[in-house]
Short mmCIF file of C-alpha atoms in Angstrom, two decimals:
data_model
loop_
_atom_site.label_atom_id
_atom_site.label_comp_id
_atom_site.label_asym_id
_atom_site.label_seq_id
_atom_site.Cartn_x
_atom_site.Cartn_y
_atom_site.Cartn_z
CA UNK J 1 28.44 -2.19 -125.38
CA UNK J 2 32.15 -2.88 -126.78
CA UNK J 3 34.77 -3.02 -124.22
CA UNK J 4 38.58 -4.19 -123.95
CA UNK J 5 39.08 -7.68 -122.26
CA UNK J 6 41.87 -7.12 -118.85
CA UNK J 7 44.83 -9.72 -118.67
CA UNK J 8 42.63 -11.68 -115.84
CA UNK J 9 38.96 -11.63 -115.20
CA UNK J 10 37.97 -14.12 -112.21
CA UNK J 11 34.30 -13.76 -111.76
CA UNK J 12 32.81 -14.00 -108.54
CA UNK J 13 30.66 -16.89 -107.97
CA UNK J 14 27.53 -15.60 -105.99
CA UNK J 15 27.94 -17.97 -103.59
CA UNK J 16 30.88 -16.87 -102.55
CA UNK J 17 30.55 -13.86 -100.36
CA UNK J 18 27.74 -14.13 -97.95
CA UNK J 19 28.79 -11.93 -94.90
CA UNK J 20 30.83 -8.87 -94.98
CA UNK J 21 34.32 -9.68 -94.68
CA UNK J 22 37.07 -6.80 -94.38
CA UNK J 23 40.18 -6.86 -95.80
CA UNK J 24 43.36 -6.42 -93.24
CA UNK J 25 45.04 -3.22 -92.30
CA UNK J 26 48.23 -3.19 -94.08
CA UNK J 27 51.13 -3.64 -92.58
CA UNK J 28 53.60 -0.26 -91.53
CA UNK J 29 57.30 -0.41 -92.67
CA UNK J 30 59.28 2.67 -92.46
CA UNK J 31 56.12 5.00 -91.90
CA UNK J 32 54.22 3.79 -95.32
CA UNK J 33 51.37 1.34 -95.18
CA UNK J 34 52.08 -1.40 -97.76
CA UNK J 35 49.82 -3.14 -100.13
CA UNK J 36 51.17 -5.32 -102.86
CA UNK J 37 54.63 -4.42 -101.80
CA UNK J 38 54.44 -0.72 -102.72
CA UNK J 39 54.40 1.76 -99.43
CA UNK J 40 51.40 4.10 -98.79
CA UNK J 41 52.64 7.53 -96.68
CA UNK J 42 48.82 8.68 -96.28
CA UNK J 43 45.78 6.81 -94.71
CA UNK J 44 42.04 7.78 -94.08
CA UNK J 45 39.18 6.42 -92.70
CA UNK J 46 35.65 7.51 -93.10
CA UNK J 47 32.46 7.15 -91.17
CA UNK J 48 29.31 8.88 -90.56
CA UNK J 49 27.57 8.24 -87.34
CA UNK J 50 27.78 12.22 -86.79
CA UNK J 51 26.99 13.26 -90.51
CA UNK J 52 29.89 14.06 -92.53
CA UNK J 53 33.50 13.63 -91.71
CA UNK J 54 36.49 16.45 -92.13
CA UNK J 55 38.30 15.50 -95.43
CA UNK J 56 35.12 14.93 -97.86
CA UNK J 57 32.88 17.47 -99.68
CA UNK J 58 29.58 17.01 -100.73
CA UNK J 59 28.98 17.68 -104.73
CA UNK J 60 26.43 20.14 -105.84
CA UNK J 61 27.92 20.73 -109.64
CA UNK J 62 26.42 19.62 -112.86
CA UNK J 63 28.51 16.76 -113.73
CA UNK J 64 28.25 16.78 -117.60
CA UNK J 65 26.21 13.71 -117.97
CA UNK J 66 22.98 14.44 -117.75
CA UNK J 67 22.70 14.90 -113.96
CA UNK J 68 23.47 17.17 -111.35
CA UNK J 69 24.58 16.12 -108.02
CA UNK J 70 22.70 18.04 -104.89
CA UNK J 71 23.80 18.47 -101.89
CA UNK J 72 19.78 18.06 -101.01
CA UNK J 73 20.06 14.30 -102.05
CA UNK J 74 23.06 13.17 -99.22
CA UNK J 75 21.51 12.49 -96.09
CA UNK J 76 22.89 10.47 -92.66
CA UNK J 77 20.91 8.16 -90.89
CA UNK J 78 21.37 5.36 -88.67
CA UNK J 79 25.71 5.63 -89.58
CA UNK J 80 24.94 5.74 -92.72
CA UNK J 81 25.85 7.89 -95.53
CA UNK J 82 22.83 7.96 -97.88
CA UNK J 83 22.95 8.78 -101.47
CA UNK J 84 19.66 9.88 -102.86
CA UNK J 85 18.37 9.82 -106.56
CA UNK J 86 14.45 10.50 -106.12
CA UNK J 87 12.27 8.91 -107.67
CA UNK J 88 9.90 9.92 -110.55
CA UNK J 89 11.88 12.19 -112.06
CA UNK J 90 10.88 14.12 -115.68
CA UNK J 91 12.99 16.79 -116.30
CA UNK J 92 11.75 19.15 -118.03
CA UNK J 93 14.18 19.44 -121.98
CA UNK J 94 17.49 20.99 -120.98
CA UNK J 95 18.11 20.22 -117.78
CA UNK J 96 19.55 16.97 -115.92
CA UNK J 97 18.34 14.37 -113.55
CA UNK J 98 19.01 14.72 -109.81
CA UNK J 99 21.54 12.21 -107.89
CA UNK J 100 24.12 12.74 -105.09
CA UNK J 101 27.96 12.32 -104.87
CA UNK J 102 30.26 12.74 -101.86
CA UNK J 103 33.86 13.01 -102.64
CA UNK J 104 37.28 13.87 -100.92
CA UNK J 105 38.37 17.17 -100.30
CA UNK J 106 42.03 15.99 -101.74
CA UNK J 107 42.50 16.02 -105.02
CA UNK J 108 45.77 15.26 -105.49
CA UNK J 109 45.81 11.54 -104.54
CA UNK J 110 47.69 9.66 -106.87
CA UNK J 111 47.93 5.25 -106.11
CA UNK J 112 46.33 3.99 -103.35
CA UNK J 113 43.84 1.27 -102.06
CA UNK J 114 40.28 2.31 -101.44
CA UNK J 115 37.89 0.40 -99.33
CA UNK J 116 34.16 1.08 -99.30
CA UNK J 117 31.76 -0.50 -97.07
CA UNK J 118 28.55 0.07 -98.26
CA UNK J 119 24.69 -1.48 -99.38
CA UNK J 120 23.59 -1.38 -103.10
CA UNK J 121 20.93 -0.10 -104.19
CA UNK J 122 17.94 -2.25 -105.07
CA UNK J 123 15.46 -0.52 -106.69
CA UNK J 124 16.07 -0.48 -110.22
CA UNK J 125 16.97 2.38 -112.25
CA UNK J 126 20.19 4.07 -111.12
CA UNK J 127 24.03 3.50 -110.96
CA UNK J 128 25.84 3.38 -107.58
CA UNK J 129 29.66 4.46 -108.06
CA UNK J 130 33.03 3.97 -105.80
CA UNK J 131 35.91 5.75 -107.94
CA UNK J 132 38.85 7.13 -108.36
CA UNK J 133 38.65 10.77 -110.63
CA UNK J 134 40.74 13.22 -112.27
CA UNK J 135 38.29 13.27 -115.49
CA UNK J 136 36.44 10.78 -117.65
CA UNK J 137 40.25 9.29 -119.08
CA UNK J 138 41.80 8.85 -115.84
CA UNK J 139 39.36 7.10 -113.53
CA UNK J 140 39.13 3.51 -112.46
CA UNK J 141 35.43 2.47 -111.06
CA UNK J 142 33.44 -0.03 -109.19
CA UNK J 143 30.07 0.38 -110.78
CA UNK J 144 26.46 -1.42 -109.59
CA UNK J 145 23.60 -1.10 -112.19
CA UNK J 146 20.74 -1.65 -110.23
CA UNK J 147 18.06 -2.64 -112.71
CA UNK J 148 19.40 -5.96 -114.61
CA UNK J 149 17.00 -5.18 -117.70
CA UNK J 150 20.18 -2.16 -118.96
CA UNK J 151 21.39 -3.07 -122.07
CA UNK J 152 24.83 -3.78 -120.48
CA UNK J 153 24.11 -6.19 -118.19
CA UNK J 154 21.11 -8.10 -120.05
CA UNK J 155 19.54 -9.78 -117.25
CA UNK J 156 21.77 -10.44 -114.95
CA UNK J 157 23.26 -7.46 -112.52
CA UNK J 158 26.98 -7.50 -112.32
CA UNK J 159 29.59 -5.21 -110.97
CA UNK J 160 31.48 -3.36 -113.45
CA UNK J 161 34.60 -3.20 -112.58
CA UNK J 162 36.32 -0.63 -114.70
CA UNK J 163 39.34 1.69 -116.17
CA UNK J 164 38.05 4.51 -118.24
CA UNK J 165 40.02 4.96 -121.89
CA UNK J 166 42.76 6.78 -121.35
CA UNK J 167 42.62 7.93 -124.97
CA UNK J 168 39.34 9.11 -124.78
CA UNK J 169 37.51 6.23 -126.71
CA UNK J 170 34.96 4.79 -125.17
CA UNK J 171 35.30 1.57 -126.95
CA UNK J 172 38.95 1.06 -125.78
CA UNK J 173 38.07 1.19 -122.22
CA UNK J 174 38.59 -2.08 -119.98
CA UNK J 175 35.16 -3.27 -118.01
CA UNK J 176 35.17 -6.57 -116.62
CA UNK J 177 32.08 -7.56 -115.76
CA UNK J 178 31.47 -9.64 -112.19
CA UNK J 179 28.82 -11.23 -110.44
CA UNK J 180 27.67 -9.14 -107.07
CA UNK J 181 28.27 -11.20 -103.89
CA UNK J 182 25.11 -13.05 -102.16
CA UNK J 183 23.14 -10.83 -100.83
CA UNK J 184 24.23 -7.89 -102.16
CA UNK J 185 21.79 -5.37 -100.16
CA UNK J 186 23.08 -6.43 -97.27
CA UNK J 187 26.92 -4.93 -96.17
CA UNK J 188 29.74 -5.61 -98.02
CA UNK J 189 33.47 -3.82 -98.83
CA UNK J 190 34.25 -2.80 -101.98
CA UNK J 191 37.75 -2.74 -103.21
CA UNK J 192 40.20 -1.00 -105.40
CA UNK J 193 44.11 -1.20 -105.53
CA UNK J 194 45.50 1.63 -107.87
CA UNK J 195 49.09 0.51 -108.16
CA UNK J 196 51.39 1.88 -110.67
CA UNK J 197 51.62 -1.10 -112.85
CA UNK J 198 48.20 -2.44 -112.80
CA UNK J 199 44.43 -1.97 -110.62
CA UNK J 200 42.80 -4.84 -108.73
CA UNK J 201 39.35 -5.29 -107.68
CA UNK J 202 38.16 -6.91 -104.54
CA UNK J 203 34.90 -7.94 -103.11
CA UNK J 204 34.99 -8.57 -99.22
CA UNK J 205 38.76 -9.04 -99.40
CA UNK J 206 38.58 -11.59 -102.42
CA UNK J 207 40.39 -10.41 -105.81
CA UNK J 208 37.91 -10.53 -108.50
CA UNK J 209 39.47 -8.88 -111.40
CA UNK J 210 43.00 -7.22 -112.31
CA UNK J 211 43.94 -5.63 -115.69
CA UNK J 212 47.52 -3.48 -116.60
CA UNK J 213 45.18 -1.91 -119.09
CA UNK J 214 44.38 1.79 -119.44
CA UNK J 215 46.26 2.34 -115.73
CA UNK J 216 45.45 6.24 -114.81
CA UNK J 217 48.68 8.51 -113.98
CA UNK J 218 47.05 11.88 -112.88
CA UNK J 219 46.26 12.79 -109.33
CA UNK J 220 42.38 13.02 -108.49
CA UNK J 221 39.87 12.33 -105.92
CA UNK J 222 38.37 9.13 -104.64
CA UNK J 223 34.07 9.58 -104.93
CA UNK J 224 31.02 7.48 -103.99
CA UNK J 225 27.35 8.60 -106.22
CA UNK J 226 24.20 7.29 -106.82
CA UNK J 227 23.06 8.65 -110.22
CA UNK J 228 20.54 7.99 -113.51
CA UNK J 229 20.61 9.79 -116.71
CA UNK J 230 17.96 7.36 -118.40
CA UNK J 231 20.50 5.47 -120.57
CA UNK J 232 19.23 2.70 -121.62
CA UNK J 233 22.85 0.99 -121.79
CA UNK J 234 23.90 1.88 -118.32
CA UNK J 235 21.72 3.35 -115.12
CA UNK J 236 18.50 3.04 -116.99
CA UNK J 237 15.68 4.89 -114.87
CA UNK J 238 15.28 6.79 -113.55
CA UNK J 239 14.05 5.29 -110.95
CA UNK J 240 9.55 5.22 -110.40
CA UNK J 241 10.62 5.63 -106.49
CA UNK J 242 13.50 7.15 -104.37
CA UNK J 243 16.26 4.98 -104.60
CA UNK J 244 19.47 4.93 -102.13
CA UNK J 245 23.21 3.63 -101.89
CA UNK J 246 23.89 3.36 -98.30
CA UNK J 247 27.96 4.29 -97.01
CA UNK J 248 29.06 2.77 -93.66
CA UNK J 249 33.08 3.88 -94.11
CA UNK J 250 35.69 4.52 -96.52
CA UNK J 251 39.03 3.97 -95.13
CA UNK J 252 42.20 4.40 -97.84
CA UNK J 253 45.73 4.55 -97.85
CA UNK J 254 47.00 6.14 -100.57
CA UNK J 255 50.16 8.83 -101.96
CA UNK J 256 49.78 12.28 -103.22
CA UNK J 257 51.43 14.49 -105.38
#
């Protein structure tokens, strides 16, 4: 799979991160949380220990891609948000594979830095997403393919860490590719800083990647999924049994327009 290089790729040894390590609350000045110098008016957090939280939705839409997210597949349990794709799926010809996405009832956030907390999946087969989203040329994504065998990853999982083309073209998106922490179905936060002149990655409060490349402008949502479509290049799968991404909190600071 062809895809743009960012101005800095540090790849995360996996012997770095062992233990979940957050990053800081920002600091306030003047009422606006700020990260990387640039104020934040608006913050969030997210958690689920009584099932889901006012300010996010649950998706049941098709999504264009050859699944559908159902609001059957997001569960709670134990504090946990759990995103479902079952297992064994064969759709019959026409229809799309079943996975789950829980996003946030704003859509008009525009910059911001997202924090996830959350478990990968380990069975193989499907693609667990933390995102920003207006549509498929202004999004910037933290992507786990679970099963290492996808033509992307040959072998070896990584985190994609991503900003969709914002001409459309596939091939001119930037994807850095970066090795998962140790133990990566175990907890760990999950990072992105949309700022207006470039987005960094972070893994447990460690920046991994950066790129001023393909940098979205249009207001969205932020969204977590756990989805396969069978592509051979990306999720692969589906998956032979149930496989699920596990949420502990999402806690943001962002703007809106």
């Amino acid at each position: 799979m062809a895809f743009s290089r960012s101005i800095l790729s540090l790849v995360l040894s996996a012997g770095l991160s062992v233990a979940l390590t957050r990053s800081p609350v920002p600091p306030q000045v003047d009422g606006g949380w700020m990260v990387s110098d640039l104020p934040f008016y608006n913050a969030a957090t997210y958690t689920f220990e009584n099932g889901l939280p006012e300010g996010l939705i649950i998706a049941n839409w098709p999504t264009g891609l050859n699944w559908q997210a159902d609001a059957a597949n997001v569960r709670f349990s134990n504090g946990y948000l759990e995103l479902w794709v079952p297992g064994g799926q064969n759709p019959p010809a026409g229809t799309s594979y079943s996975g789950a996405e829980v996003d946030t009832v704003a859509n008009n956030i525009a910059y911001g830095s997202f924090r996830t907390v959350a478990v990968l999946t380990q069975t193989h087969g499907v693609c667990n997403g933390m995102f920003t989203y207006h549509d498929g040329t202004q999004e910037s994504d933290i992507e786990w393919l679970s099963d290492p065998n996808n033509l992307s990853d040959r072998g070896t999982n990584h985190l994609w860490m991503t900003n969709q083309a914002v001409n459309g073209n596939v091939d001119d998106k930037t994807s850095i590719p970066v090795l998962p922490p140790a133990q990566p179905f175990e907890e760990h936060e999950y990072r992105i800083d949309w700022l207006y002149d470039r987005v960094e990655w972070y893994v447990d409060a460690v920046k991994v990647a950066e790129t001023d490349q393909n940098i979205p402008w249009k207001a969205g949502v932020f969204a977590v999924n756990n989805w396969s479509n069978g592509d051979r290049y990306w999720s692969a799968g589906p998956p032979a049994q149930d496989a699920v991404f596990k949420v502990k909190s999402i806690e943001m600071y962002y703007n809106t327009v």
